Amino acid sequence: RRGREVERYLTRLHIAARFTTPRVLQSPRRPPEPRPLVPRARKMSAPPKVGFLGLGIMGAQMAARLVRSGAQVTVWNRSLAKTEPLKALGALVASTPREVTTSCDLVFAMLADPQAAMKVATEGPDAAVAGIAARPPTAAPITYVDCSTVDAATGEFVGNAVRAAMVAGAADPDKGGFLAAPVSGGWRDCRDGTLLFLCGGSRAAYDAACVPHGLDAMGHKRWLLGPNPGDAARAKLMLQVMMGNMVGSLAEMMALSKASGLDERAVLDVLSNSAMGNPLCTAKGKLMMEMKYEPNFQVYLQQKDLRLALQLADDLGVPAPISAAANAQYVRARQMCLANADFAAVRMAYEAEVPPDKESETGELN
């Protein structure tokens, strides 16, 4: 028995010796090689080239969102001073709209009214369409997105001009093209990227604009309302009718409350807590009580939108007496030199006599 135990022990030693390397024969472990401080060169795609035309209160904030999205943004504005904050953020500055559309594949415009939208897009050798026509055939299809609030005829006119320029430059107008995308929201919504976009145009243009360095950087919701730019223009005017009439009615309520000897703050609090309460009336009512009218959306823009809506109503044969009455009060506020104040300043139209209006004598309000 003892002999068998010795034999098993020796057998185990033999097996262990076959699979175990003596420590003196083991190769020392090599330390890991240090990783290079500079990463290996990778093929990086160039940032998308995006343009922006018009740097007013809204446009400046929208363009800033695009810069922060990582796009290479080129901006243009009629007055060069307004480009400086965007330049400080990293944007390039162009001297003409043509320069922007020549170099950028996605271009946004945010302009004050139909006249400005048409002038920047189509008038003269430095217009946006001139740059579109001058793009080389090898360039990517361009998409021109007009976020201005204009009438349907202006949107159709600019859209046709963009398509004609693409054909002249040997580009395929079915790729990219023109998109009307008026916005709903104020400058704070621009800053926060929470705008609403009401879009009209081709599916190709809509898809080209709905990218992280496009509409998605500036807004949180968007709709393609139809295949024509006029679809977006008409839909935006519907919102402006409601907003202008609502704030005009609020101004009238506040003026009547004051004349009745009521506590305006208490009346506004009752309104805010009633079924008619809404954030717009609460915010604008506060401005009216404090008489602080720093612009979020100016009087002249609201009056312009009501004027366009009244033109549409006239074309369609739809009576619009409420909008006509509200429009008259915004005109009065403009005559009181409040054109650039927040549109809550329509409240002041109930407070004072109207001084002589030099602007109206030039026909600016027509």
mmCIF file of C-alpha atoms in Angstrom:
data_model
loop_
_atom_site.group_PDB
_atom_site.id
_atom_site.type_symbol
_atom_site.label_atom_id
_atom_site.label_comp_id
_atom_site.label_asym_id
_atom_site.label_seq_id
_atom_site.Cartn_x
_atom_site.Cartn_y
_atom_site.Cartn_z
ATOM 1 C CA ARG A 1 0.000 0.000 0.000
ATOM 2 C CA ARG A 2 2.809 2.430 0.899
ATOM 3 C CA GLY A 3 4.479 1.713 -2.414
ATOM 4 C CA ARG A 4 1.337 2.680 -4.377
ATOM 5 C CA GLU A 5 1.091 6.053 -2.522
ATOM 6 C CA VAL A 6 4.725 6.847 -3.361
ATOM 7 C CA GLU A 7 4.056 6.000 -6.999
ATOM 8 C CA ARG A 8 1.022 8.306 -7.196
ATOM 9 C CA TYR A 9 3.021 11.112 -5.552
ATOM 10 C CA LEU A 10 5.850 10.803 -8.083
ATOM 11 C CA THR A 11 3.315 10.768 -10.916
ATOM 12 C CA ARG A 12 1.807 14.056 -9.724
ATOM 13 C CA LEU A 13 5.231 15.671 -9.554
ATOM 14 C CA HIS A 14 5.957 14.581 -13.121
ATOM 15 C CA ILE A 15 2.717 16.095 -14.441
ATOM 16 C CA ALA A 16 3.300 19.346 -12.574
ATOM 17 C CA ALA A 17 6.803 19.602 -13.994
ATOM 18 C CA ARG A 18 5.450 19.369 -17.576
ATOM 19 C CA PHE A 19 3.140 22.373 -17.197
ATOM 20 C CA THR A 20 5.124 24.570 -14.871
ATOM 21 C CA THR A 21 8.029 26.734 -15.999
ATOM 22 C CA PRO A 22 10.645 27.306 -13.319
ATOM 23 C CA ARG A 23 10.604 30.955 -12.145
ATOM 24 C CA VAL A 24 14.183 31.440 -13.294
ATOM 25 C CA LEU A 25 13.202 30.530 -16.871
ATOM 26 C CA GLN A 26 10.138 32.850 -17.112
ATOM 27 C CA SER A 27 10.543 35.873 -19.383
ATOM 28 C CA PRO A 28 10.096 39.166 -17.513
ATOM 29 C CA ARG A 29 6.821 40.973 -18.380
ATOM 30 C CA ARG A 30 7.399 43.904 -20.703
ATOM 31 C CA PRO A 31 5.796 47.137 -19.519
ATOM 32 C CA PRO A 32 3.073 48.544 -21.825
ATOM 33 C CA GLU A 33 4.255 51.017 -24.396
ATOM 34 C CA PRO A 34 3.222 54.582 -23.616
ATOM 35 C CA ARG A 35 0.270 55.843 -25.669
ATOM 36 C CA PRO A 36 1.125 58.732 -27.920
ATOM 37 C CA LEU A 37 -0.002 62.113 -26.581
ATOM 38 C CA VAL A 38 -1.263 63.126 -30.005
ATOM 39 C CA PRO A 39 -4.041 60.898 -31.353
ATOM 40 C CA ARG A 40 -3.580 59.280 -34.676
ATOM 41 C CA ALA A 41 -4.724 61.380 -37.595
ATOM 42 C CA ARG A 42 -8.266 60.617 -38.616
ATOM 43 C CA LYS A 43 -10.151 61.653 -41.668
ATOM 44 C CA MET A 44 -12.528 64.286 -40.299
ATOM 45 C CA SER A 45 -15.484 65.604 -42.264
ATOM 46 C CA ALA A 46 -15.625 69.374 -42.654
ATOM 47 C CA PRO A 47 -18.307 71.192 -40.620
ATOM 48 C CA PRO A 48 -21.442 72.039 -42.601
ATOM 49 C CA LYS A 49 -21.460 75.488 -44.194
ATOM 50 C CA VAL A 50 -24.529 77.442 -43.130
ATOM 51 C CA GLY A 51 -25.428 81.033 -43.964
ATOM 52 C CA PHE A 52 -27.675 83.550 -42.244
ATOM 53 C CA LEU A 53 -29.097 86.770 -43.715
ATOM 54 C CA GLY A 54 -30.548 89.402 -41.372
ATOM 55 C CA LEU A 55 -29.399 89.936 -37.788
ATOM 56 C CA GLY A 56 -32.247 91.756 -36.097
ATOM 57 C CA ILE A 57 -33.481 90.869 -32.616
ATOM 58 C CA MET A 58 -34.642 87.444 -33.786
ATOM 59 C CA GLY A 59 -32.052 86.723 -36.460
ATOM 60 C CA ALA A 60 -29.060 87.395 -34.224
ATOM 61 C CA GLN A 61 -30.234 84.841 -31.666
ATOM 62 C CA MET A 62 -31.046 82.266 -34.358
ATOM 63 C CA ALA A 63 -27.627 82.666 -35.970
ATOM 64 C CA ALA A 64 -25.949 82.289 -32.582
ATOM 65 C CA ARG A 65 -27.715 78.942 -32.109
ATOM 66 C CA LEU A 66 -26.343 77.774 -35.452
ATOM 67 C CA VAL A 67 -22.798 78.789 -34.517
ATOM 68 C CA ARG A 68 -23.084 76.825 -31.273
ATOM 69 C CA SER A 69 -24.325 73.781 -33.198
ATOM 70 C CA GLY A 70 -20.826 73.368 -34.624
ATOM 71 C CA ALA A 71 -21.589 74.591 -38.129
ATOM 72 C CA GLN A 72 -19.331 76.959 -40.032
ATOM 73 C CA VAL A 73 -21.681 79.937 -40.181
ATOM 74 C CA THR A 74 -21.376 82.918 -42.499
ATOM 75 C CA VAL A 75 -23.570 85.915 -41.658
ATOM 76 C CA TRP A 76 -24.645 89.059 -43.457
ATOM 77 C CA ASN A 77 -26.504 92.130 -42.279
ATOM 78 C CA ARG A 78 -27.194 95.466 -43.899
ATOM 79 C CA SER A 79 -25.504 97.302 -40.988
ATOM 80 C CA LEU A 80 -22.106 95.782 -40.331
ATOM 81 C CA ALA A 81 -22.105 96.623 -36.614
ATOM 82 C CA LYS A 82 -24.701 93.924 -35.905
ATOM 83 C CA THR A 83 -22.351 91.239 -37.197
ATOM 84 C CA GLU A 84 -19.727 91.888 -34.515
ATOM 85 C CA PRO A 85 -21.284 89.728 -31.738
ATOM 86 C CA LEU A 86 -21.600 86.814 -34.185
ATOM 87 C CA LYS A 87 -18.037 87.306 -35.349
ATOM 88 C CA ALA A 88 -16.929 87.107 -31.721
ATOM 89 C CA LEU A 89 -18.706 83.735 -31.458
ATOM 90 C CA GLY A 90 -16.777 82.416 -34.452
ATOM 91 C CA ALA A 91 -18.984 83.277 -37.433
ATOM 92 C CA LEU A 92 -17.583 84.514 -40.716
ATOM 93 C CA VAL A 93 -18.887 87.843 -42.036
ATOM 94 C CA ALA A 94 -19.883 88.318 -45.657
ATOM 95 C CA SER A 95 -20.188 91.655 -47.424
ATOM 96 C CA THR A 96 -23.186 90.671 -49.583
ATOM 97 C CA PRO A 97 -26.006 88.104 -49.659
ATOM 98 C CA ARG A 98 -24.466 86.754 -52.871
ATOM 99 C CA GLU A 99 -21.278 85.887 -51.007
ATOM 100 C CA VAL A 100 -23.297 83.861 -48.491
ATOM 101 C CA THR A 101 -25.262 81.826 -51.040
ATOM 102 C CA THR A 102 -22.171 81.198 -53.153
ATOM 103 C CA SER A 103 -20.263 79.624 -50.274
ATOM 104 C CA CYS A 104 -22.961 77.965 -48.124
ATOM 105 C CA ASP A 105 -25.131 74.909 -48.794
ATOM 106 C CA LEU A 106 -27.902 75.839 -46.336
ATOM 107 C CA VAL A 107 -28.928 79.491 -46.017
ATOM 108 C CA PHE A 108 -31.492 81.064 -43.679
ATOM 109 C CA ALA A 109 -33.036 84.522 -44.006
ATOM 110 C CA MET A 110 -34.846 86.415 -41.243
ATOM 111 C CA LEU A 111 -35.962 89.778 -42.566
ATOM 112 C CA ALA A 112 -38.413 92.416 -41.409
ATOM 113 C CA ASP A 113 -41.082 92.489 -44.110
ATOM 114 C CA PRO A 114 -41.951 91.434 -47.675
ATOM 115 C CA GLN A 115 -39.997 94.299 -49.215
ATOM 116 C CA ALA A 116 -36.800 93.371 -47.359
ATOM 117 C CA ALA A 117 -37.261 89.665 -48.130
ATOM 118 C CA MET A 118 -37.569 90.326 -51.863
ATOM 119 C CA LYS A 119 -34.753 92.861 -51.985
ATOM 120 C CA VAL A 120 -32.204 90.678 -50.219
ATOM 121 C CA ALA A 121 -33.164 87.584 -52.192
ATOM 122 C CA THR A 122 -33.677 88.897 -55.696
ATOM 123 C CA GLU A 123 -32.662 92.493 -56.365
ATOM 124 C CA GLY A 124 -29.341 93.396 -57.953
ATOM 125 C CA PRO A 125 -26.033 91.676 -58.701
ATOM 126 C CA ASP A 126 -25.320 91.090 -54.993
ATOM 127 C CA ALA A 127 -28.652 89.420 -54.216
ATOM 128 C CA ALA A 128 -28.933 85.894 -52.839
ATOM 129 C CA VAL A 129 -30.179 84.416 -56.127
ATOM 130 C CA ALA A 130 -27.134 85.834 -57.942
ATOM 131 C CA GLY A 131 -24.923 83.744 -55.675
ATOM 132 C CA ILE A 132 -27.091 80.662 -56.235
ATOM 133 C CA ALA A 133 -26.778 81.020 -60.006
ATOM 134 C CA ALA A 134 -22.992 81.438 -59.699
ATOM 135 C CA ARG A 135 -22.417 78.210 -57.765
ATOM 136 C CA PRO A 136 -20.297 75.707 -59.692
ATOM 137 C CA PRO A 137 -22.028 72.597 -61.063
ATOM 138 C CA THR A 138 -19.964 70.436 -58.705
ATOM 139 C CA ALA A 139 -21.318 72.212 -55.610
ATOM 140 C CA ALA A 140 -23.849 70.534 -53.366
ATOM 141 C CA PRO A 141 -27.501 71.520 -53.935
ATOM 142 C CA ILE A 142 -28.351 74.661 -51.983
ATOM 143 C CA THR A 143 -31.390 75.075 -49.743
ATOM 144 C CA TYR A 144 -32.657 78.616 -49.110
ATOM 145 C CA VAL A 145 -34.957 78.927 -46.088
ATOM 146 C CA ASP A 146 -36.855 82.180 -45.539
ATOM 147 C CA CYS A 147 -38.046 82.495 -41.930
ATOM 148 C CA SER A 148 -39.544 85.962 -42.441
ATOM 149 C CA THR A 149 -43.261 86.565 -41.963
ATOM 150 C CA VAL A 150 -44.470 87.654 -45.403
ATOM 151 C CA ASP A 151 -47.552 87.346 -47.554
ATOM 152 C CA ALA A 152 -48.112 84.320 -49.784
ATOM 153 C CA ALA A 153 -47.280 86.227 -52.982
ATOM 154 C CA THR A 154 -43.866 87.235 -51.648
ATOM 155 C CA GLY A 155 -43.066 83.672 -50.620
ATOM 156 C CA GLU A 156 -44.031 82.353 -54.051
ATOM 157 C CA PHE A 157 -42.016 85.096 -55.786
ATOM 158 C CA VAL A 158 -38.836 84.401 -53.814
ATOM 159 C CA GLY A 159 -39.302 80.637 -54.209
ATOM 160 C CA ASN A 160 -39.625 80.916 -57.995
ATOM 161 C CA ALA A 161 -36.544 83.125 -58.139
ATOM 162 C CA VAL A 162 -34.502 80.609 -56.138
ATOM 163 C CA ARG A 163 -35.581 77.715 -58.380
ATOM 164 C CA ALA A 164 -34.787 79.730 -61.525
ATOM 165 C CA ALA A 165 -31.331 80.561 -60.177
ATOM 166 C CA MET A 166 -30.660 76.894 -59.435
ATOM 167 C CA VAL A 167 -31.584 75.945 -63.003
ATOM 168 C CA ALA A 168 -29.353 78.740 -64.338
ATOM 169 C CA GLY A 169 -26.484 77.350 -62.300
ATOM 170 C CA ALA A 170 -27.066 73.802 -63.601
ATOM 171 C CA ALA A 171 -28.246 72.607 -60.170
ATOM 172 C CA ASP A 172 -31.097 70.157 -59.722
ATOM 173 C CA PRO A 173 -34.052 72.189 -58.323
ATOM 174 C CA ASP A 174 -35.594 68.963 -56.994
ATOM 175 C CA LYS A 175 -32.695 68.619 -54.545
ATOM 176 C CA GLY A 176 -32.709 71.332 -51.932
ATOM 177 C CA GLY A 177 -34.471 74.421 -53.246
ATOM 178 C CA PHE A 178 -36.672 76.902 -51.385
ATOM 179 C CA LEU A 179 -38.518 76.522 -48.090
ATOM 180 C CA ALA A 180 -40.723 79.113 -46.428
ATOM 181 C CA ALA A 181 -40.422 78.621 -42.665
ATOM 182 C CA PRO A 182 -41.832 81.572 -40.698
ATOM 183 C CA VAL A 183 -41.372 81.257 -36.962
ATOM 184 C CA SER A 184 -43.621 81.525 -33.951
ATOM 185 C CA GLY A 185 -41.881 82.768 -30.824
ATOM 186 C CA GLY A 186 -39.865 85.677 -29.488
ATOM 187 C CA TRP A 187 -36.173 86.359 -29.096
ATOM 188 C CA ARG A 188 -36.020 84.338 -25.869
ATOM 189 C CA ASP A 189 -37.349 81.322 -27.781
ATOM 190 C CA CYS A 190 -34.628 81.956 -30.365
ATOM 191 C CA ARG A 191 -32.027 82.024 -27.618
ATOM 192 C CA ASP A 192 -33.325 78.825 -26.031
ATOM 193 C CA GLY A 193 -33.917 76.927 -29.289
ATOM 194 C CA THR A 194 -37.660 76.572 -28.675
ATOM 195 C CA LEU A 195 -39.089 78.261 -31.781
ATOM 196 C CA LEU A 196 -41.931 76.781 -33.795
ATOM 197 C CA PHE A 197 -41.469 76.592 -37.584
ATOM 198 C CA LEU A 198 -44.424 76.623 -39.972
ATOM 199 C CA CYS A 199 -43.039 75.323 -43.254
ATOM 200 C CA GLY A 200 -44.189 75.338 -46.860
ATOM 201 C CA GLY A 201 -42.243 73.912 -49.784
ATOM 202 C CA SER A 202 -40.880 70.701 -51.214
ATOM 203 C CA ARG A 203 -40.140 67.652 -49.101
ATOM 204 C CA ALA A 204 -36.521 67.770 -50.321
ATOM 205 C CA ALA A 205 -36.040 71.334 -49.064
ATOM 206 C CA TYR A 206 -37.786 70.507 -45.781
ATOM 207 C CA ASP A 207 -35.577 67.466 -45.171
ATOM 208 C CA ALA A 208 -32.438 69.454 -46.033
ATOM 209 C CA ALA A 209 -33.397 72.139 -43.501
ATOM 210 C CA CYS A 210 -34.403 69.748 -40.679
ATOM 211 C CA VAL A 211 -30.885 68.889 -39.559
ATOM 212 C CA PRO A 212 -28.906 69.434 -36.324
ATOM 213 C CA HIS A 213 -27.215 72.485 -37.867
ATOM 214 C CA GLY A 214 -30.516 73.833 -39.225
ATOM 215 C CA LEU A 215 -34.079 74.052 -37.962
ATOM 216 C CA ASP A 216 -33.403 71.447 -35.273
ATOM 217 C CA ALA A 217 -30.820 73.757 -33.671
ATOM 218 C CA MET A 218 -33.253 76.668 -33.467
ATOM 219 C CA GLY A 219 -36.641 75.124 -32.714
ATOM 220 C CA HIS A 220 -38.293 72.225 -30.952
ATOM 221 C CA LYS A 221 -41.249 71.635 -33.274
ATOM 222 C CA ARG A 222 -41.948 72.089 -36.991
ATOM 223 C CA TRP A 223 -44.667 71.307 -39.505
ATOM 224 C CA LEU A 224 -44.652 70.918 -43.291
ATOM 225 C CA LEU A 225 -48.025 72.476 -44.023
ATOM 226 C CA GLY A 226 -48.045 72.105 -47.783
ATOM 227 C CA PRO A 227 -45.939 71.970 -50.947
ATOM 228 C CA ASN A 228 -46.081 75.723 -51.585
ATOM 229 C CA PRO A 229 -44.443 78.644 -49.731
ATOM 230 C CA GLY A 230 -47.830 80.342 -49.564
ATOM 231 C CA ASP A 231 -49.143 77.569 -47.315
ATOM 232 C CA ALA A 232 -46.671 78.536 -44.607
ATOM 233 C CA ALA A 233 -47.274 82.262 -45.066
ATOM 234 C CA ARG A 234 -51.031 81.946 -44.643
ATOM 235 C CA ALA A 235 -50.728 79.660 -41.611
ATOM 236 C CA LYS A 236 -48.366 82.102 -39.868
ATOM 237 C CA LEU A 237 -50.770 84.987 -40.456
ATOM 238 C CA MET A 238 -53.516 83.014 -38.695
ATOM 239 C CA LEU A 239 -51.396 82.952 -35.549
ATOM 240 C CA GLN A 240 -50.601 86.646 -35.879
ATOM 241 C CA VAL A 241 -54.302 87.507 -36.153
ATOM 242 C CA MET A 242 -54.997 85.725 -32.886
ATOM 243 C CA MET A 243 -51.997 87.190 -31.075
ATOM 244 C CA GLY A 244 -52.504 90.753 -32.270
ATOM 245 C CA ASN A 245 -56.206 90.755 -31.474
ATOM 246 C CA MET A 246 -55.657 89.151 -28.073
ATOM 247 C CA VAL A 247 -53.053 91.660 -26.929
ATOM 248 C CA GLY A 248 -55.071 94.520 -28.430
ATOM 249 C CA SER A 249 -58.120 93.386 -26.436
ATOM 250 C CA LEU A 250 -55.969 93.076 -23.319
ATOM 251 C CA ALA A 251 -54.795 96.679 -23.758
ATOM 252 C CA GLU A 252 -58.399 97.825 -24.043
ATOM 253 C CA MET A 253 -59.380 95.886 -20.931
ATOM 254 C CA MET A 254 -56.507 97.403 -18.948
ATOM 255 C CA ALA A 255 -57.343 100.924 -20.107
ATOM 256 C CA LEU A 256 -61.005 100.485 -19.223
ATOM 257 C CA SER A 257 -60.091 99.016 -15.830
ATOM 258 C CA LYS A 258 -57.946 102.049 -15.071
ATOM 259 C CA ALA A 259 -60.646 104.494 -16.193
ATOM 260 C CA SER A 260 -63.165 102.662 -13.994
ATOM 261 C CA GLY A 261 -60.993 103.113 -10.922
ATOM 262 C CA LEU A 262 -60.339 99.386 -10.592
ATOM 263 C CA ASP A 263 -57.103 97.851 -9.383
ATOM 264 C CA GLU A 264 -55.496 96.798 -12.668
ATOM 265 C CA ARG A 265 -53.264 94.282 -10.924
ATOM 266 C CA ALA A 266 -56.244 92.581 -9.300
ATOM 267 C CA VAL A 267 -58.190 92.502 -12.566
ATOM 268 C CA LEU A 268 -55.206 90.944 -14.339
ATOM 269 C CA ASP A 269 -54.850 88.368 -11.545
ATOM 270 C CA VAL A 270 -58.523 87.432 -11.920
ATOM 271 C CA LEU A 271 -58.040 87.071 -15.688
ATOM 272 C CA SER A 272 -54.932 84.915 -15.239
ATOM 273 C CA ASN A 273 -56.803 82.532 -12.943
ATOM 274 C CA SER A 274 -59.925 82.324 -15.071
ATOM 275 C CA ALA A 275 -60.708 80.106 -18.048
ATOM 276 C CA MET A 276 -59.415 82.930 -20.257
ATOM 277 C CA GLY A 277 -56.020 83.034 -18.574
ATOM 278 C CA ASN A 278 -52.910 82.318 -20.626
ATOM 279 C CA PRO A 279 -49.171 83.035 -20.351
ATOM 280 C CA LEU A 280 -49.245 85.669 -23.114
ATOM 281 C CA CYS A 281 -51.878 87.845 -21.432
ATOM 282 C CA THR A 282 -50.240 87.466 -18.031
ATOM 283 C CA ALA A 283 -46.816 88.524 -19.364
ATOM 284 C CA LYS A 284 -48.057 91.377 -21.555
ATOM 285 C CA GLY A 285 -50.453 92.605 -18.860
ATOM 286 C CA LYS A 286 -47.539 92.938 -16.467
ATOM 287 C CA LEU A 287 -45.635 94.998 -19.031
ATOM 288 C CA MET A 288 -48.673 97.224 -19.497
ATOM 289 C CA MET A 289 -49.017 97.863 -15.746
ATOM 290 C CA GLU A 290 -45.307 98.634 -15.359
ATOM 291 C CA MET A 291 -45.168 100.532 -18.670
ATOM 292 C CA LYS A 292 -41.955 98.705 -19.548
ATOM 293 C CA TYR A 293 -41.854 97.974 -23.242
ATOM 294 C CA GLU A 294 -38.393 96.632 -24.023
ATOM 295 C CA PRO A 295 -38.932 94.798 -27.318
ATOM 296 C CA ASN A 296 -39.502 91.103 -27.598
ATOM 297 C CA PHE A 297 -41.725 91.475 -30.653
ATOM 298 C CA GLN A 298 -42.125 95.041 -31.859
ATOM 299 C CA VAL A 299 -45.231 97.096 -32.533
ATOM 300 C CA TYR A 300 -44.333 97.691 -36.177
ATOM 301 C CA LEU A 301 -43.970 93.964 -36.837
ATOM 302 C CA GLN A 302 -47.318 93.099 -35.266
ATOM 303 C CA GLN A 303 -49.002 95.876 -37.219
ATOM 304 C CA LYS A 304 -47.375 94.660 -40.427
ATOM 305 C CA ASP A 305 -48.696 91.147 -39.810
ATOM 306 C CA LEU A 306 -52.236 92.380 -39.183
ATOM 307 C CA ARG A 307 -52.041 94.457 -42.351
ATOM 308 C CA LEU A 308 -51.020 91.383 -44.351
ATOM 309 C CA ALA A 309 -53.825 89.379 -42.751
ATOM 310 C CA LEU A 310 -56.343 92.060 -43.676
ATOM 311 C CA GLN A 311 -55.094 91.980 -47.261
ATOM 312 C CA LEU A 312 -55.593 88.209 -47.295
ATOM 313 C CA ALA A 313 -59.088 88.572 -45.857
ATOM 314 C CA ASP A 314 -59.924 91.138 -48.520
ATOM 315 C CA ASP A 315 -58.602 88.857 -51.285
ATOM 316 C CA LEU A 316 -60.738 85.977 -49.988
ATOM 317 C CA GLY A 317 -63.812 88.060 -49.299
ATOM 318 C CA VAL A 318 -63.804 87.265 -45.571
ATOM 319 C CA PRO A 319 -64.907 90.063 -43.230
ATOM 320 C CA ALA A 320 -62.340 90.837 -40.530
ATOM 321 C CA PRO A 321 -63.708 93.751 -38.471
ATOM 322 C CA ILE A 322 -62.011 92.716 -35.217
ATOM 323 C CA SER A 323 -58.585 92.577 -36.858
ATOM 324 C CA ALA A 324 -59.248 95.897 -38.587
ATOM 325 C CA ALA A 325 -60.035 97.575 -35.264
ATOM 326 C CA ALA A 326 -56.965 96.097 -33.582
ATOM 327 C CA ASN A 327 -54.782 97.104 -36.523
ATOM 328 C CA ALA A 328 -55.931 100.713 -36.136
ATOM 329 C CA GLN A 329 -54.675 100.756 -32.547
ATOM 330 C CA TYR A 330 -51.270 99.387 -33.546
ATOM 331 C CA VAL A 331 -51.076 102.055 -36.235
ATOM 332 C CA ARG A 332 -51.857 104.629 -33.553
ATOM 333 C CA ALA A 333 -49.053 103.233 -31.359
ATOM 334 C CA ARG A 334 -46.673 103.577 -34.294
ATOM 335 C CA GLN A 335 -47.749 107.174 -34.743
ATOM 336 C CA MET A 336 -46.862 107.728 -31.083
ATOM 337 C CA CYS A 337 -43.230 106.804 -31.897
ATOM 338 C CA LEU A 338 -43.593 103.352 -30.352
ATOM 339 C CA ALA A 339 -42.854 101.378 -33.513
ATOM 340 C CA ASN A 340 -39.793 99.669 -32.003
ATOM 341 C CA ALA A 341 -41.302 99.064 -28.568
ATOM 342 C CA ASP A 342 -42.734 95.704 -27.558
ATOM 343 C CA PHE A 343 -46.177 95.246 -29.076
ATOM 344 C CA ALA A 344 -47.677 95.391 -25.571
ATOM 345 C CA ALA A 345 -47.163 99.146 -26.026
ATOM 346 C CA VAL A 346 -50.449 99.154 -27.939
ATOM 347 C CA ARG A 347 -51.760 99.906 -24.443
ATOM 348 C CA MET A 348 -50.390 103.433 -24.866
ATOM 349 C CA ALA A 349 -52.718 104.022 -27.807
ATOM 350 C CA TYR A 350 -55.455 104.562 -25.206
ATOM 351 C CA GLU A 351 -53.505 107.149 -23.239
ATOM 352 C CA ALA A 352 -52.525 110.151 -25.336
ATOM 353 C CA GLU A 353 -53.277 112.322 -28.295
ATOM 354 C CA VAL A 354 -51.405 111.391 -31.437
ATOM 355 C CA PRO A 355 -48.634 113.823 -32.461
ATOM 356 C CA PRO A 356 -48.060 114.643 -36.124
ATOM 357 C CA ASP A 357 -46.600 111.561 -37.797
ATOM 358 C CA LYS A 358 -43.765 112.136 -40.241
ATOM 359 C CA GLU A 359 -43.517 108.444 -41.090
ATOM 360 C CA SER A 360 -47.114 108.219 -42.234
ATOM 361 C CA GLU A 361 -46.637 111.268 -44.414
ATOM 362 C CA THR A 362 -43.995 109.383 -46.360
ATOM 363 C CA GLY A 363 -46.387 106.512 -46.955
ATOM 364 C CA GLU A 364 -44.399 104.049 -44.819
ATOM 365 C CA LEU A 365 -47.539 102.714 -43.134
ATOM 366 C CA ASN A 366 -49.391 102.064 -46.393
#
